[in-house]
PDB file of C-alpha atoms in Angstrom:
ATOM      1  CA  SER A   1     129.480 221.882 253.850  1.00 60.00           C
ATOM      2  CA  PHE A   2     129.083 218.245 252.886  1.00 61.00           C
ATOM      3  CA  LEU A   3     132.412 217.296 254.487  1.00 61.00           C
ATOM      4  CA  GLU A   4     131.561 218.977 257.787  1.00 63.00           C
ATOM      5  CA  LEU A   5     128.115 217.369 257.883  1.00 65.00           C
ATOM      6  CA  TYR A   6     128.714 213.724 256.958  1.00 65.00           C
ATOM      7  CA  LEU A   7     132.370 212.838 257.559  1.00 62.00           C
ATOM      8  CA  PRO A   8     132.269 213.509 261.323  1.00 60.00           C
ATOM      9  CA  MET A   9     129.619 210.788 261.744  1.00 68.00           C
ATOM     10  CA  PHE A  10     132.537 208.342 262.106  1.00 71.00           C
ATOM     11  CA  ARG A  11     134.595 208.402 265.318  1.00 80.00           C
ATOM     12  CA  TYR A  12     137.587 207.182 263.331  1.00 86.00           C
ATOM     13  CA  ILE A  13     138.673 204.676 260.700  1.00 88.00           C
ATOM     14  CA  ARG A  14     142.204 203.296 260.926  1.00 92.00           C
ATOM     15  CA  TRP A  15     144.477 201.086 258.850  1.00 95.00           C
ATOM     16  CA  GLY A  16     147.590 199.782 260.602  1.00 95.00           C
ATOM     17  CA  PHE A  17     149.388 201.157 263.613  1.00 93.00           C
ATOM     18  CA  ARG A  18     151.823 204.047 263.995  1.00 90.00           C
ATOM     19  CA  GLY A  19     155.220 202.729 262.904  1.00 89.00           C
ATOM     20  CA  ASP A  20     153.802 200.299 260.317  1.00 94.00           C
ATOM     21  CA  PRO A  21     154.851 200.828 256.674  1.00 96.00           C
ATOM     22  CA  LEU A  22     151.326 202.138 255.953  1.00 97.00           C
ATOM     23  CA  TYR A  23     149.317 203.932 258.630  1.00 97.00           C
ATOM     24  CA  ILE A  24     146.091 205.810 257.913  1.00 96.00           C
ATOM     25  CA  LYS A  25     143.725 207.269 260.472  1.00 94.00           C
ATOM     26  CA  LEU A  26     140.654 209.282 259.501  1.00 91.00           C
ATOM     27  CA  GLY A  27     138.276 211.043 261.897  1.00 88.00           C
ATOM     28  CA  SER A  28     138.971 211.966 265.498  1.00 87.00           C
ATOM     29  CA  ILE A  29     142.725 211.891 265.955  1.00 90.00           C
ATOM     30  CA  ASP A  30     143.997 212.142 269.503  1.00 88.00           C
ATOM     31  CA  ASP A  31     147.665 211.283 269.021  1.00 88.00           C
ATOM     32  CA  ALA A  32     149.087 213.041 265.945  1.00 92.00           C
ATOM     33  CA  THR A  33     152.872 213.140 266.182  1.00 95.00           C
ATOM     34  CA  LEU A  34     155.392 214.057 263.508  1.00 96.00           C
ATOM     35  CA  GLY A  35     158.966 212.877 263.972  1.00 95.00           C
ATOM     36  CA  ASN A  36     160.155 213.159 267.557  1.00 95.00           C
ATOM     37  CA  GLY A  37     157.135 215.234 268.567  1.00 94.00           C
ATOM     38  CA  PHE A  38     158.999 218.482 269.230  1.00 95.00           C
ATOM     39  CA  ILE A  39     156.991 220.451 266.651  1.00 95.00           C
ATOM     40  CA  MET A  40     153.820 218.341 266.771  1.00 95.00           C
ATOM     41  CA  GLY A  41     153.464 215.788 269.544  1.00 94.00           C
ATOM     42  CA  ASN A  42     150.173 214.120 270.493  1.00 92.00           C
ATOM     43  CA  TYR A  43     148.059 216.792 268.785  1.00 91.00           C
ATOM     44  CA  ALA A  44     144.354 216.076 269.262  1.00 90.00           C
ATOM     45  CA  ASN A  45     141.411 217.343 267.240  1.00 85.00           C
ATOM     46  CA  PRO A  46     138.474 216.029 269.378  1.00 78.00           C
ATOM     47  CA  HIS A  47     138.684 218.763 272.057  1.00 73.00           C
ATOM     48  CA  PHE A  48     135.284 220.164 271.148  1.00 70.00           C
ATOM     49  CA  LEU A  49     133.344 216.886 271.461  1.00 64.00           C
ATOM     50  CA  PRO A  50     130.429 216.278 271.692  1.00 64.00           C
ATOM     51  CA  GLU A  51     129.291 219.709 270.422  1.00 69.00           C
ATOM     52  CA  GLN A  52     131.591 219.707 267.429  1.00 70.00           C
ATOM     53  CA  ARG A  53     133.213 216.704 265.801  1.00 75.00           C
ATOM     54  CA  ILE A  54     136.176 217.413 263.549  1.00 82.00           C
ATOM     55  CA  PHE A  55     137.301 214.961 260.859  1.00 84.00           C
ATOM     56  CA  GLY A  56     141.085 214.776 260.502  1.00 90.00           C
ATOM     57  CA  LEU A  57     143.611 212.711 258.568  1.00 94.00           C
ATOM     58  CA  SER A  58     146.899 211.152 259.588  1.00 95.00           C
ATOM     59  CA  LEU A  59     148.868 209.352 256.871  1.00 97.00           C
ATOM     60  CA  ASP A  60     152.321 207.778 257.232  1.00 97.00           C
ATOM     61  CA  ILE A  61     154.060 205.861 254.451  1.00 98.00           C
ATOM     62  CA  ASP A  62     157.446 204.223 254.940  1.00 97.00           C
ATOM     63  CA  GLY A  63     159.481 203.212 251.909  1.00 96.00           C
ATOM     64  CA  ASN A  64     159.553 199.657 253.295  1.00 94.00           C
ATOM     65  CA  LEU A  65     156.043 199.372 251.840  1.00 95.00           C
ATOM     66  CA  PHE A  66     157.598 199.539 248.352  1.00 95.00           C
ATOM     67  CA  ASN A  67     160.802 197.675 249.217  1.00 95.00           C
ATOM     68  CA  PHE A  68     162.682 201.023 249.285  1.00 95.00           C
ATOM     69  CA  PRO A  69     163.430 201.652 252.992  1.00 95.00           C
ATOM     70  CA  TYR A  70     165.537 204.773 252.373  1.00 96.00           C
ATOM     71  CA  LEU A  71     162.632 207.284 252.332  1.00 97.00           C
ATOM     72  CA  GLY A  72     159.280 207.896 253.952  1.00 97.00           C
ATOM     73  CA  PHE A  73     156.864 210.575 255.078  1.00 97.00           C
ATOM     74  CA  GLN A  74     154.337 211.400 257.760  1.00 98.00           C
ATOM     75  CA  SER A  75     151.458 213.822 257.289  1.00 97.00           C
ATOM     76  CA  PHE A  76     148.568 215.273 259.236  1.00 96.00           C
ATOM     77  CA  VAL A  77     145.513 217.457 258.614  1.00 95.00           C
ATOM     78  CA  GLY A  78     143.520 218.486 261.678  1.00 90.00           C
ATOM     79  CA  ASN A  79     140.281 219.201 259.802  1.00 89.00           C
ATOM     80  CA  VAL A  80     139.838 217.812 256.275  1.00 87.00           C
ATOM     81  CA  ALA A  81     136.877 220.147 255.658  1.00 82.00           C
ATOM     82  CA  ASP A  82     138.862 223.278 256.570  1.00 84.00           C
ATOM     83  CA  PHE A  83     142.605 222.438 256.246  1.00 88.00           C
ATOM     84  CA  ASP A  84     143.380 224.549 259.312  1.00 87.00           C
ATOM     85  CA  VAL A  85     146.200 222.682 261.087  1.00 92.00           C
ATOM     86  CA  MET A  86     148.398 220.635 258.778  1.00 95.00           C
ATOM     87  CA  GLY A  87     151.896 219.319 258.644  1.00 97.00           C
ATOM     88  CA  GLY A  88     154.260 216.866 257.103  1.00 98.00           C
ATOM     89  CA  ARG A  89     157.614 215.245 257.673  1.00 98.00           C
ATOM     90  CA  LEU A  90     159.870 213.778 255.003  1.00 98.00           C
ATOM     91  CA  PHE A  91     162.606 211.481 256.268  1.00 98.00           C
ATOM     92  CA  ALA A  92     165.546 209.540 254.890  1.00 98.00           C
ATOM     93  CA  ARG A  93     167.750 206.720 256.107  1.00 97.00           C
ATOM     94  CA  PRO A  94     170.894 207.634 254.125  1.00 96.00           C
ATOM     95  CA  LEU A  95     173.254 205.114 255.768  1.00 96.00           C
ATOM     96  CA  LEU A  96     171.053 202.043 255.514  1.00 94.00           C
ATOM     97  CA  TRP A  97     173.388 200.468 252.955  1.00 93.00           C
ATOM     98  CA  LEU A  98     176.223 200.312 255.527  1.00 93.00           C
ATOM     99  CA  THR A  99     177.024 197.103 257.369  1.00 89.00           C
ATOM    100  CA  VAL A 100     177.804 198.959 260.624  1.00 86.00           C
ATOM    101  CA  PRO A 101     175.087 197.729 263.033  1.00 85.00           C
ATOM    102  CA  ILE A 102     173.777 200.826 264.832  1.00 87.00           C
ATOM    103  CA  ILE A 103     174.704 203.832 262.681  1.00 93.00           C
ATOM    104  CA  LYS A 104     173.106 202.362 259.546  1.00 94.00           C
ATOM    105  CA  ASN A 105     169.631 202.961 261.078  1.00 93.00           C
ATOM    106  CA  LEU A 106     170.122 206.753 261.382  1.00 96.00           C
ATOM    107  CA  GLU A 107     167.008 208.620 260.240  1.00 97.00           C
ATOM    108  CA  ILE A 108     167.172 212.300 259.247  1.00 98.00           C
ATOM    109  CA  GLY A 109     163.979 214.271 258.716  1.00 98.00           C
ATOM    110  CA  GLY A 110     162.510 217.645 257.905  1.00 98.00           C
ATOM    111  CA  THR A 111     159.151 218.800 259.275  1.00 98.00           C
ATOM    112  CA  PHE A 112     156.829 221.671 258.357  1.00 98.00           C
ATOM    113  CA  VAL A 113     153.618 222.463 260.284  1.00 97.00           C
ATOM    114  CA  ALA A 114     151.148 225.335 259.815  1.00 96.00           C
ATOM    115  CA  ASP A 115     148.114 226.548 261.734  1.00 93.00           C
ATOM    116  CA  ILE A 116     146.260 228.703 259.212  1.00 90.00           C
ATOM    117  CA  ASP A 117     143.753 230.116 261.740  1.00 84.00           C
ATOM    118  CA  PRO A 118     145.107 229.728 265.303  1.00 83.00           C
ATOM    119  CA  TYR A 119     141.933 231.200 266.857  1.00 81.00           C
ATOM    120  CA  ALA A 120     139.394 229.428 264.632  1.00 75.00           C
ATOM    121  CA  PHE A 121     137.189 228.467 267.575  1.00 72.00           C
ATOM    122  CA  VAL A 122     137.442 231.751 269.481  1.00 75.00           C
ATOM    123  CA  GLU A 123     134.966 234.478 268.547  1.00 74.00           C
ATOM    124  CA  ALA A 124     136.091 237.929 267.331  1.00 64.00           C
ATOM    125  CA  THR A 125     139.790 237.074 267.432  1.00 71.00           C
ATOM    126  CA  THR A 126     142.049 237.002 264.421  1.00 75.00           C
ATOM    127  CA  ALA A 127     145.699 236.109 264.133  1.00 80.00           C
ATOM    128  CA  GLU A 128     148.340 235.564 261.521  1.00 87.00           C
ATOM    129  CA  PRO A 129     148.995 231.967 260.491  1.00 90.00           C
ATOM    130  CA  ILE A 130     151.677 230.178 262.501  1.00 92.00           C
ATOM    131  CA  THR A 131     154.317 228.166 260.683  1.00 95.00           C
ATOM    132  CA  VAL A 132     157.026 226.031 262.226  1.00 97.00           C
ATOM    133  CA  TRP A 133     159.745 224.057 260.462  1.00 98.00           C
ATOM    134  CA  GLY A 134     162.628 221.980 261.658  1.00 98.00           C
ATOM    135  CA  VAL A 135     165.127 219.220 261.062  1.00 98.00           C
ATOM    136  CA  ASP A 136     165.596 216.174 263.221  1.00 98.00           C
ATOM    137  CA  PHE A 137     167.410 212.890 263.654  1.00 98.00           C
ATOM    138  CA  ARG A 138     166.496 209.547 265.220  1.00 96.00           C
ATOM    139  CA  LEU A 139     168.962 206.758 265.940  1.00 96.00           C
ATOM    140  CA  PRO A 140     167.627 203.445 267.285  1.00 94.00           C
ATOM    141  CA  VAL A 141     170.332 202.083 269.577  1.00 93.00           C
ATOM    142  CA  LEU A 142     168.416 199.045 270.809  1.00 90.00           C
ATOM    143  CA  SER A 143     165.366 197.498 269.129  1.00 85.00           C
ATOM    144  CA  ASN A 144     163.759 194.298 270.338  1.00 84.00           C
ATOM    145  CA  PRO A 145     160.439 193.292 271.970  1.00 80.00           C
ATOM    146  CA  VAL A 146     161.886 193.350 275.493  1.00 85.00           C
ATOM    147  CA  ALA A 147     163.704 196.688 275.437  1.00 88.00           C
ATOM    148  CA  SER A 148     164.262 199.573 273.057  1.00 88.00           C
ATOM    149  CA  MET A 149     166.258 202.798 273.149  1.00 93.00           C
ATOM    150  CA  LEU A 150     166.332 205.726 270.747  1.00 94.00           C
ATOM    151  CA  VAL A 151     168.648 208.757 270.643  1.00 97.00           C
ATOM    152  CA  PHE A 152     166.965 211.771 269.039  1.00 97.00           C
ATOM    153  CA  GLY A 153     167.350 215.479 268.412  1.00 97.00           C
ATOM    154  CA  ASP A 154     165.573 218.436 266.815  1.00 98.00           C
ATOM    155  CA  PHE A 155     166.390 221.942 265.607  1.00 98.00           C
ATOM    156  CA  VAL A 156     163.252 224.079 265.106  1.00 98.00           C
ATOM    157  CA  ASN A 157     162.416 227.544 263.744  1.00 97.00           C
ATOM    158  CA  GLN A 158     159.214 229.519 264.318  1.00 95.00           C
ATOM    159  CA  ASN A 159     159.344 233.004 262.814  1.00 87.00           C
ATOM    160  CA  ASP A 160     162.524 234.509 264.315  1.00 87.00           C
ATOM    161  CA  HIS A 161     162.685 232.056 267.212  1.00 95.00           C
ATOM    162  CA  VAL A 162     164.817 228.918 267.224  1.00 97.00           C
ATOM    163  CA  GLY A 163     165.017 226.014 269.618  1.00 96.00           C
ATOM    164  CA  GLY A 164     166.183 222.482 269.908  1.00 96.00           C
ATOM    165  CA  MET A 165     166.340 219.345 271.986  1.00 96.00           C
ATOM    166  CA  ILE A 166     168.364 216.176 272.336  1.00 97.00           C
ATOM    167  CA  GLY A 167     167.179 213.140 274.268  1.00 96.00           C
ATOM    168  CA  LEU A 168     166.755 209.445 274.868  1.00 95.00           C
ATOM    169  CA  ALA A 169     163.537 207.464 274.681  1.00 91.00           C
ATOM    170  CA  GLY A 170     162.749 203.828 275.114  1.00 89.00           C
ATOM    171  CA  LYS A 171     160.714 201.003 276.566  1.00 85.00           C
ATOM    172  CA  LEU A 172     161.594 198.340 279.072  1.00 83.00           C
ATOM    173  CA  PHE A 173     159.852 194.951 278.917  1.00 77.00           C
ATOM    174  CA  GLY A 174     157.772 196.271 276.002  1.00 61.00           C
ATOM    175  CA  PHE A 175     155.286 198.076 278.252  1.00 62.00           C
ATOM    176  CA  LEU A 176     157.181 200.489 280.539  1.00 57.00           C
TER     177      LEU A 176
END
């Protein structure tokens, strides 16, 4: 098709950086993450390079862009020409109006991801679509250029299977 022929001529086109109020990346995406990354973390669509180039889309919009920091979303499509792997996360910061320093930054989200054809690049193999959904939270405890720390957790469901995680993440000196 037209999309499969001409769009992959670009390695990628990007506006902004992950975490900015508006982030768009089109083309080869090697770091697609939704929420805490438990359902989709660092998904990459350029595995079949150079034989096959796939044109994906990653779009994140934070309500801060519209001076409404209470809501936002993240989305991803692995192949715009085929819509095979796709997902989205809607999140809210319901306590932002509070004056309590740390708890006001609590972020609660819901994620849904689907792989319509899990064996798309394997010959003579068919499988049912895979869908995964979950809820998560993120609480920045420390946020500055020198050091940051985030408490996070996820509860996830895939068919009849459930799982979860709780953890800490952060950076020290802005690069470690």
